[in-house]
Short mmCIF file of C-alpha atoms in Angstrom, two decimals:
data_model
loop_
_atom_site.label_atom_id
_atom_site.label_comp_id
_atom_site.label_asym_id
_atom_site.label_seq_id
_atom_site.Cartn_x
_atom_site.Cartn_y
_atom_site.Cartn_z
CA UNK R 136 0.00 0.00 0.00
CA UNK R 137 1.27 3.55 -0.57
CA UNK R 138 1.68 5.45 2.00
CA UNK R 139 0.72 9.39 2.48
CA UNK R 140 2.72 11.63 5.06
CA UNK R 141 1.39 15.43 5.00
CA UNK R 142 2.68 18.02 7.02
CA UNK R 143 2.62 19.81 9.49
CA UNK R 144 0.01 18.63 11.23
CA UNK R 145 -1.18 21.93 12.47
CA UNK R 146 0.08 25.49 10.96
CA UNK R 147 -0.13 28.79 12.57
CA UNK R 148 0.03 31.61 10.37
CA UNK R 149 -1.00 35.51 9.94
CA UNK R 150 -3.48 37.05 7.87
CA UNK R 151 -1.68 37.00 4.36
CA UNK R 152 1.27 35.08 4.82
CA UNK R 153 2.33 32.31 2.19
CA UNK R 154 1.50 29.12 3.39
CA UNK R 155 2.70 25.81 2.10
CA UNK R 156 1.40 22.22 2.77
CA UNK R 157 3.27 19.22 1.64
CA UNK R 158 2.01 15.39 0.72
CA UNK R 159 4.68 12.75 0.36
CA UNK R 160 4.18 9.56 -0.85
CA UNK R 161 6.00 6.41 -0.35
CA UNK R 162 5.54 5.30 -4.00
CA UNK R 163 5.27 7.30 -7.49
CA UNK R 164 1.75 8.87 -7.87
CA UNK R 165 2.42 10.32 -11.24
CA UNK R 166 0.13 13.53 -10.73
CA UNK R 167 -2.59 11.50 -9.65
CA UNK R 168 -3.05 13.98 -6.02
CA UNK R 169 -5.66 16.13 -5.43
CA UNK R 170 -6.14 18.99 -2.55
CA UNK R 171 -9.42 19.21 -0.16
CA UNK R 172 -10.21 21.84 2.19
CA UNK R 173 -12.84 21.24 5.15
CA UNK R 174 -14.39 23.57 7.61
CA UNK R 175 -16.32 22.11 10.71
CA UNK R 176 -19.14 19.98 9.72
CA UNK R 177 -18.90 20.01 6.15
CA UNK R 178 -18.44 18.12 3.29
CA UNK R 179 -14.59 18.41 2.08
CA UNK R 180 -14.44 21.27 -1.19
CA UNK R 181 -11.96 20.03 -4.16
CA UNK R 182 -9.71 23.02 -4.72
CA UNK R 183 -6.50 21.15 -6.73
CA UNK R 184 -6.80 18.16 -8.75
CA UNK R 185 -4.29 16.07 -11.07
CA UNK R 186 -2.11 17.96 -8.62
CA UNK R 187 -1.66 21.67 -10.12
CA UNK R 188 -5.22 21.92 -12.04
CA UNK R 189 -7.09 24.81 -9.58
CA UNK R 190 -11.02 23.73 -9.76
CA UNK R 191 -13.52 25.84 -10.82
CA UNK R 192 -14.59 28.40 -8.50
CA UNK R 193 -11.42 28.41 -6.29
CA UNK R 194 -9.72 31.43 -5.38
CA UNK R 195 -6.27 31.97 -7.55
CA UNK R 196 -4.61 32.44 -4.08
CA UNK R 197 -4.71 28.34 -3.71
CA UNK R 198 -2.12 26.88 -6.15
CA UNK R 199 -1.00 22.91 -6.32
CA UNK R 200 3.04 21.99 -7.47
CA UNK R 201 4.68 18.34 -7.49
CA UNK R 202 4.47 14.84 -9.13
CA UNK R 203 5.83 11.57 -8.77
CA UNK R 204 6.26 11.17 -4.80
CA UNK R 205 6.28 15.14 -3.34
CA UNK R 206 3.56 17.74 -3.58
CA UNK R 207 2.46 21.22 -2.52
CA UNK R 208 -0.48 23.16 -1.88
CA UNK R 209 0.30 26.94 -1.08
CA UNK R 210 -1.80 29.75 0.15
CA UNK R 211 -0.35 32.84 -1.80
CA UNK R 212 -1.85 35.13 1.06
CA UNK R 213 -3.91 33.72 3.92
CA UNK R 214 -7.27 35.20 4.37
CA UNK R 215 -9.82 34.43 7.30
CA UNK R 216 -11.42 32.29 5.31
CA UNK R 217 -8.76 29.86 4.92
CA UNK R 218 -9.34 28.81 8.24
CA UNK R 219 -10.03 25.17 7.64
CA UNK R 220 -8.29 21.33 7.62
CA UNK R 221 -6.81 20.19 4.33
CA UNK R 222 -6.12 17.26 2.88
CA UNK R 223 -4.48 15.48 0.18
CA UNK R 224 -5.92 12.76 -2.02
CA UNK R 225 -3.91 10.15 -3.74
CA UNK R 226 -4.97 7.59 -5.98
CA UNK R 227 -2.67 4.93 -7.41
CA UNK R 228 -4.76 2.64 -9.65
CA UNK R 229 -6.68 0.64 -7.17
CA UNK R 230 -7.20 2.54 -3.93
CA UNK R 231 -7.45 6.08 -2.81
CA UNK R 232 -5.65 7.38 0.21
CA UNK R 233 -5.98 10.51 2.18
CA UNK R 234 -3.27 12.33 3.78
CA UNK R 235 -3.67 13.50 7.71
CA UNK R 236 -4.87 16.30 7.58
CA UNK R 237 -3.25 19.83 8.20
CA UNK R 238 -5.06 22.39 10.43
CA UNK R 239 -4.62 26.04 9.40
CA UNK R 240 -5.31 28.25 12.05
CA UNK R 241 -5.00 31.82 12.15
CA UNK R 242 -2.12 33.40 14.67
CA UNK M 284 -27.28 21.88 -10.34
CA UNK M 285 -25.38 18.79 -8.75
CA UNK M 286 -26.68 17.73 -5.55
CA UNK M 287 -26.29 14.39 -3.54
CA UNK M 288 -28.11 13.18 -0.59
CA UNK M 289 -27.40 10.71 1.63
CA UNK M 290 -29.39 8.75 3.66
CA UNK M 291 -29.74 5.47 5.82
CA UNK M 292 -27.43 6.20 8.64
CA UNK M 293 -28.76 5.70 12.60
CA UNK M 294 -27.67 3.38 15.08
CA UNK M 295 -26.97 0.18 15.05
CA UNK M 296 -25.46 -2.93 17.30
CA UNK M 297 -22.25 -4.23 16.57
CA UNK M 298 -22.27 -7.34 14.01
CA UNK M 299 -25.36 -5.77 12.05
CA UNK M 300 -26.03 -4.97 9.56
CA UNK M 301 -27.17 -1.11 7.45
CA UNK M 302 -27.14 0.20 4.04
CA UNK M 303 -27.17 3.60 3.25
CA UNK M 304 -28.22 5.41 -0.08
CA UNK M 305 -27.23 8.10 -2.01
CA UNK M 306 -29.34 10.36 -4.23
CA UNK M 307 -28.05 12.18 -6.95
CA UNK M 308 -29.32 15.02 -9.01
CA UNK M 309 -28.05 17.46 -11.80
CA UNK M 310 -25.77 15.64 -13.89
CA UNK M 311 -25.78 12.26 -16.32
CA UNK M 312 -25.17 9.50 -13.07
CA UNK M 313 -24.76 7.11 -15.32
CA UNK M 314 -21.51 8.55 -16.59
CA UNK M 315 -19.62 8.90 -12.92
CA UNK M 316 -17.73 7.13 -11.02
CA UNK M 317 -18.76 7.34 -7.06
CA UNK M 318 -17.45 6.68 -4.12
CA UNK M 319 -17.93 6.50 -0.41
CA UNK M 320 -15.59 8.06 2.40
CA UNK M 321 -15.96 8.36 5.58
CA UNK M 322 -14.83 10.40 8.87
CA UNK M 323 -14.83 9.35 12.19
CA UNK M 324 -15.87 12.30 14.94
CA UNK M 325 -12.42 14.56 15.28
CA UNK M 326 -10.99 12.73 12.70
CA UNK M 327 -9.45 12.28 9.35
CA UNK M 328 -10.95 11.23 6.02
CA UNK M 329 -10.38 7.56 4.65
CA UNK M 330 -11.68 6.41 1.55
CA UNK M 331 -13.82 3.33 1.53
CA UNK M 332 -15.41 2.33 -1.80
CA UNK M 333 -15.80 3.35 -5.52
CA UNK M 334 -17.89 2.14 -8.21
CA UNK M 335 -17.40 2.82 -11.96
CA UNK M 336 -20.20 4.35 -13.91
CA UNK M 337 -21.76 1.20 -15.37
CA UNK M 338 -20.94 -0.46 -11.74
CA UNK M 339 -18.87 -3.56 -12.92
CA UNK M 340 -16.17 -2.28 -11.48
CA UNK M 341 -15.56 -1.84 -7.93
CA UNK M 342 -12.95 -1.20 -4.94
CA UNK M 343 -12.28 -1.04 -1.68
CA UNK M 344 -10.33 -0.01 0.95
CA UNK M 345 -8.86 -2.95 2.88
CA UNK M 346 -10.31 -2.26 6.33
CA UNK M 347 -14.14 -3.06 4.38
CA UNK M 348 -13.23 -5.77 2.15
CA UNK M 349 -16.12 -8.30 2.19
CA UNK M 350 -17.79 -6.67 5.05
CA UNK M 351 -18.98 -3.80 2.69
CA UNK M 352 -20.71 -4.02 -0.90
CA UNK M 353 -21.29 -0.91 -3.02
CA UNK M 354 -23.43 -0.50 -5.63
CA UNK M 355 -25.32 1.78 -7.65
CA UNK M 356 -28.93 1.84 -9.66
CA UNK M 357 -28.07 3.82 -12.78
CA UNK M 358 -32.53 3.93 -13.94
CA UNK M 359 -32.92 5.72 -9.97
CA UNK M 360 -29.78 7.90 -10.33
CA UNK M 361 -28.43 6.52 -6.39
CA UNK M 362 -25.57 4.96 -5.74
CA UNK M 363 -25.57 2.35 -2.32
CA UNK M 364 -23.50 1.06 0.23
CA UNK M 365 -24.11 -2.33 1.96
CA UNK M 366 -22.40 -2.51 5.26
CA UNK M 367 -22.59 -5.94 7.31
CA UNK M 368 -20.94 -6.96 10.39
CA UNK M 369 -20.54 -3.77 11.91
CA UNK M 370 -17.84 -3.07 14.45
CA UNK M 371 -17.60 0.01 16.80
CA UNK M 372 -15.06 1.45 14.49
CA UNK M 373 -16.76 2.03 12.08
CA UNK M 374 -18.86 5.04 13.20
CA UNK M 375 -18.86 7.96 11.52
CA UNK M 376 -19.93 10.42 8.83
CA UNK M 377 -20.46 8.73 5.91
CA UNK M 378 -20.08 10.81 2.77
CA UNK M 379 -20.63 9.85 -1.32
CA UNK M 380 -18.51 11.85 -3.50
CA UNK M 381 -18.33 12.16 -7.23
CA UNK M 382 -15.52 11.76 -9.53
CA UNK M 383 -12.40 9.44 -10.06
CA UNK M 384 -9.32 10.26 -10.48
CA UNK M 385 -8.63 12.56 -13.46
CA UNK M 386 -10.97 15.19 -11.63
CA UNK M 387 -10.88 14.33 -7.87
CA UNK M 388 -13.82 13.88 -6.22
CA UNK M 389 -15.51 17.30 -7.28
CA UNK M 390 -18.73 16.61 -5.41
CA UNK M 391 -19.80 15.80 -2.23
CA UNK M 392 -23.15 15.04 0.10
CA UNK M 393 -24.33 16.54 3.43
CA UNK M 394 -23.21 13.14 5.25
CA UNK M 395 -24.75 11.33 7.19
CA UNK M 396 -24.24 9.69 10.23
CA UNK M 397 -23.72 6.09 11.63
CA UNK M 398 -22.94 5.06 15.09
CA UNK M 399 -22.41 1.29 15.95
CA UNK M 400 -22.80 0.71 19.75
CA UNK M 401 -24.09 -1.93 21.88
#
């Protein structure tokens, strides 16, 4: 099985700092990663797929970078409403697997 | 507009059985793949299922296999998810998404919820 490590965990950051989040994989994905960001007691929202393709809708602020077994997600300038978790989504032919989760909170 | 709903969840004693449904609206069902993820309370997310859009072909994440069966009824646009044998752990939010993997899963129900206690 392929394993997903994202990190950190939790990140504390002010109102328009950059912001990265990283997804590493044990095993090459390709670009087969996506990016998810969830507030409390919602449904996850898709903001990056095929890692670096920014869905519909999202905010240009939100950008995705990587293949094969390292990705990014960065926050070109925080805003209160990137308060959330996010998480990354792998998929390597057979099975999907989501990375831990990263809390942004707002310092 | 797409919308799904989920439905079916409640509570249930460990080592039974429940199978929850998922309506979908706004877009050609037929022609998605699905899946089902869920979340336990405080949690992360973990993928459990996916059907392809004709529903011959299915996975599954190993801590389901042959406990859980998805499937899907292309003529009532809802996709399902069979869950036997029940065990404590697997409460949670239970979620149906869209997509595969050239597009992520783009869309996502409301949840709902199922708790497995004695």
């Amino acid at each position: 099985d392929i394993q997903m490590t994202q990190s950190p965990s939790t990140l504390s950051a002010s109102l328009g700092d950059r912001v990265t989040i990283t997804c590493r994989a044990s095993q090459n994905l390709s670009h087969w990663l996506a990016w998810y960001q969830q507030k409390p007691g919602k449904a996850p929202k898709l903001l990056i797929f095929r890692a670096s393709s920014l869905e519909s809708g999202v905010p240009s602020r939100f950008s995705g970078n990587g293949s094969g077994t390292e990705f990014t997600l960065t926050v070109s300038s925080l805003q209160p409403d990137d308060l959330a978790t996010y998480y990354c989504l792998q998929y390597n032919g057979f099975s999907w697997t989501f990375g831990q989760g990263t809390k942004v909170e707002i310092k | 507009e797409v919308e799904l709903v989920e439905s079916g969840g409640g509570l249930v004693r460990p080592g039974r059985s429940l199978r929850l449904s998922c309506a979908a609206s706004g877009f050609a069902f037929s022609t998605f793949e699905m899946n089902w993820v869920r979340q336990v309370p405080g949690k992360g997310l973990e993928w459990l299922s996916h059907s392809s859009g004709s529903g011959r072909t299915m996975y599954y994440a190993d801590s389901v296999k042959g406990r859980f069966t998805i499937s899907r009824d292309n003529a009532k646009n809802s996709l399902y998810l069979q869950m036997n044998t029940l065990r404590v752990e697997d409460t949670g939010v239970y979620f149906c998404a869209r997509g595969g993997p050239v597009r992520g899963f783009d869309y996502w129900g409301q949840g709902t919820v199922v708790t497995v206690s004695s």
